Amino acid sequence: MSTTLVPKVILLADDDPDDAEMFALVLSDVDPTVKLHHVKDGLAVFEHLKQPGNQLPDMIFLDINMPEMNGWQCLSMLKGSSRTKDIPVLIYSTSSHSRDKQTATELGATAFITKPSDYKTLRKILSSIAASIGNGVKSTTDKLG
């Protein structure tokens, strides 16, 4: 009897194509078995989740400032739905304001990560997070900052 492993899936919502491309490149370098889906805004997150055949992601990364539906609105809706409330959601933003970090916590985000501008730093972050999918993402992200 063979065991089929279900791939790890990350959903990234980010309207900046350069940031999304760097995220994808680093993630594929860190763990090529993780499947990445990229959408451009919060509304597209829900469109993606509704598509037949798409498994729920193991983790969602949300930018804050996006068109159609921003990260805060999306996070509130994800945490308000019985289907998605237990998915770890990480705010992934250029912001480093304490107000934004507090809002993320209040709305139920697992972590707040300020987007690094270099490959090496992003690789360190994604290495820790990819290794923790399914086993304590919160404790891993607490160690990152």
Protein backbone atom coordinates (compact mmCIF):
# COMPACT_ATOMS: atom_id res chain seq x y z
CA MET A 1 0.00 0.00 0.00
CA SER A 2 1.51 3.33 -1.03
CA THR A 3 1.14 6.53 0.90
CA THR A 4 0.54 9.68 -1.08
CA LEU A 5 1.84 12.78 0.61
CA VAL A 6 -0.30 15.86 0.23
CA PRO A 7 1.95 18.74 -0.82
CA LYS A 8 2.37 21.73 1.44
CA VAL A 9 0.53 24.71 -0.03
CA ILE A 10 1.13 28.41 0.57
CA LEU A 11 -1.17 31.12 -0.77
CA LEU A 12 0.48 34.52 -1.28
CA ALA A 13 -1.68 37.62 -1.79
CA ASP A 14 0.51 40.47 -3.00
CA ASP A 15 -0.08 43.02 -5.75
CA ASP A 16 3.64 43.79 -6.22
CA PRO A 17 4.95 41.50 -8.99
CA ASP A 18 8.59 41.98 -7.98
CA ASP A 19 7.93 41.03 -4.36
CA ALA A 20 5.85 38.03 -5.45
CA GLU A 21 8.55 36.87 -7.86
CA MET A 22 11.27 37.10 -5.20
CA PHE A 23 9.03 35.23 -2.74
CA ALA A 24 8.45 32.46 -5.31
CA LEU A 25 12.15 32.17 -6.19
CA VAL A 26 13.26 31.99 -2.57
CA LEU A 27 10.52 29.53 -1.60
CA SER A 28 11.41 27.19 -4.48
CA ASP A 29 15.05 27.37 -3.39
CA VAL A 30 14.18 26.68 0.26
CA ASP A 31 11.70 23.86 -0.33
CA PRO A 32 10.79 22.90 -3.90
CA THR A 33 8.03 20.59 -2.60
CA VAL A 34 5.95 23.52 -1.33
CA LYS A 35 3.31 24.54 -3.84
CA LEU A 36 2.83 28.32 -4.09
CA HIS A 37 -0.32 29.98 -5.38
CA HIS A 38 -0.12 33.72 -5.97
CA VAL A 39 -3.07 36.10 -6.19
CA LYS A 40 -3.04 39.89 -6.49
CA ASP A 41 -5.47 40.95 -3.75
CA GLY A 42 -7.76 39.86 -0.95
CA LEU A 43 -10.76 39.36 -3.18
CA ALA A 44 -8.73 36.96 -5.31
CA VAL A 45 -7.90 34.96 -2.16
CA PHE A 46 -11.58 34.06 -1.80
CA GLU A 47 -11.98 33.41 -5.53
CA HIS A 48 -9.03 31.02 -5.31
CA LEU A 49 -10.43 29.26 -2.23
CA LYS A 50 -13.81 28.75 -3.97
CA GLN A 51 -12.33 27.05 -7.04
CA PRO A 52 -13.16 23.35 -7.16
CA GLY A 53 -10.12 21.15 -6.71
CA ASN A 54 -8.04 23.70 -4.81
CA GLN A 55 -7.06 22.34 -1.42
CA LEU A 56 -7.07 24.79 1.46
CA PRO A 57 -3.60 26.27 1.89
CA ASP A 58 -1.48 25.33 4.88
CA MET A 59 -0.60 28.99 5.28
CA ILE A 60 -1.57 32.36 3.80
CA PHE A 61 0.71 35.38 3.40
CA LEU A 62 -1.15 38.69 3.03
CA ASP A 63 0.18 42.06 1.98
CA ILE A 64 -1.69 44.95 3.62
CA ASN A 65 -2.06 47.45 0.78
CA MET A 66 -3.75 45.78 -2.17
CA PRO A 67 -6.53 46.83 -4.57
CA GLU A 68 -10.07 45.41 -4.45
CA MET A 69 -9.75 44.07 -0.90
CA ASN A 70 -6.85 44.97 1.37
CA GLY A 71 -5.07 42.62 3.74
CA TRP A 72 -6.98 43.76 6.82
CA GLN A 73 -10.36 43.11 5.22
CA CYS A 74 -9.19 39.74 3.92
CA LEU A 75 -7.74 38.73 7.30
CA SER A 76 -10.99 39.64 9.07
CA MET A 77 -13.03 37.56 6.64
CA LEU A 78 -10.63 34.59 6.80
CA LYS A 79 -10.74 34.54 10.60
CA GLY A 80 -14.53 35.00 10.57
CA SER A 81 -15.14 31.91 8.43
CA SER A 82 -15.38 28.46 10.01
CA ARG A 83 -13.74 27.02 6.88
CA THR A 84 -10.60 29.19 7.04
CA LYS A 85 -10.31 30.46 10.63
CA ASP A 86 -7.66 27.88 11.58
CA ILE A 87 -5.33 28.55 8.64
CA PRO A 88 -2.24 30.42 9.82
CA VAL A 89 -2.24 33.89 8.23
CA LEU A 90 0.95 35.91 8.16
CA ILE A 91 0.88 39.60 7.33
CA TYR A 92 3.72 40.20 4.85
CA SER A 93 4.17 43.92 4.34
CA THR A 94 6.69 46.68 3.76
CA SER A 95 5.24 48.36 6.86
CA SER A 96 7.10 48.17 10.13
CA HIS A 97 4.71 50.40 12.08
CA SER A 98 3.82 49.15 15.55
CA ARG A 99 0.19 50.16 14.84
CA ASP A 100 0.05 47.69 11.93
CA LYS A 101 1.62 44.94 14.03
CA GLN A 102 -0.97 45.55 16.74
CA THR A 103 -3.82 45.48 14.20
CA ALA A 104 -2.51 42.19 12.80
CA THR A 105 -2.53 40.64 16.27
CA GLU A 106 -5.99 41.99 17.08
CA LEU A 107 -7.42 40.57 13.83
CA GLY A 108 -5.93 37.12 14.45
CA ALA A 109 -2.79 37.02 12.30
CA THR A 110 -0.29 34.36 13.29
CA ALA A 111 2.63 36.72 12.65
CA PHE A 112 3.64 40.03 11.12
CA ILE A 113 6.65 39.92 8.82
CA THR A 114 8.18 43.08 7.40
CA LYS A 115 9.22 42.30 3.82
CA PRO A 116 12.98 42.05 3.61
CA SER A 117 14.67 43.72 0.67
CA ASP A 118 17.32 41.06 0.18
CA TYR A 119 17.32 37.41 -0.84
CA LYS A 120 19.40 36.18 2.11
CA THR A 121 17.05 37.56 4.78
CA LEU A 122 13.93 36.31 2.99
CA ARG A 123 15.58 32.90 2.61
CA LYS A 124 16.20 32.72 6.38
CA ILE A 125 12.57 33.65 7.11
CA LEU A 126 11.05 31.24 4.59
CA SER A 127 13.39 28.40 5.62
CA SER A 128 12.09 28.59 9.18
CA ILE A 129 8.48 28.94 8.12
CA ALA A 130 8.50 26.21 5.44
CA ALA A 131 10.01 23.76 7.92
CA SER A 132 7.28 24.55 10.44
CA ILE A 133 4.23 24.11 8.21
CA GLY A 134 1.92 21.89 10.19
CA ASN A 135 4.06 21.97 13.36
CA GLY A 136 3.81 25.15 15.28
CA VAL A 137 4.10 28.06 12.89
CA LYS A 138 3.42 30.50 15.73
CA SER A 139 6.43 29.44 17.81
CA THR A 140 8.67 29.60 14.73
CA THR A 141 7.54 33.08 13.75
CA ASP A 142 7.93 34.30 17.35
CA LYS A 143 11.63 33.41 17.11
CA LEU A 144 12.01 35.44 13.89
CA GLY A 145 11.22 38.73 15.42
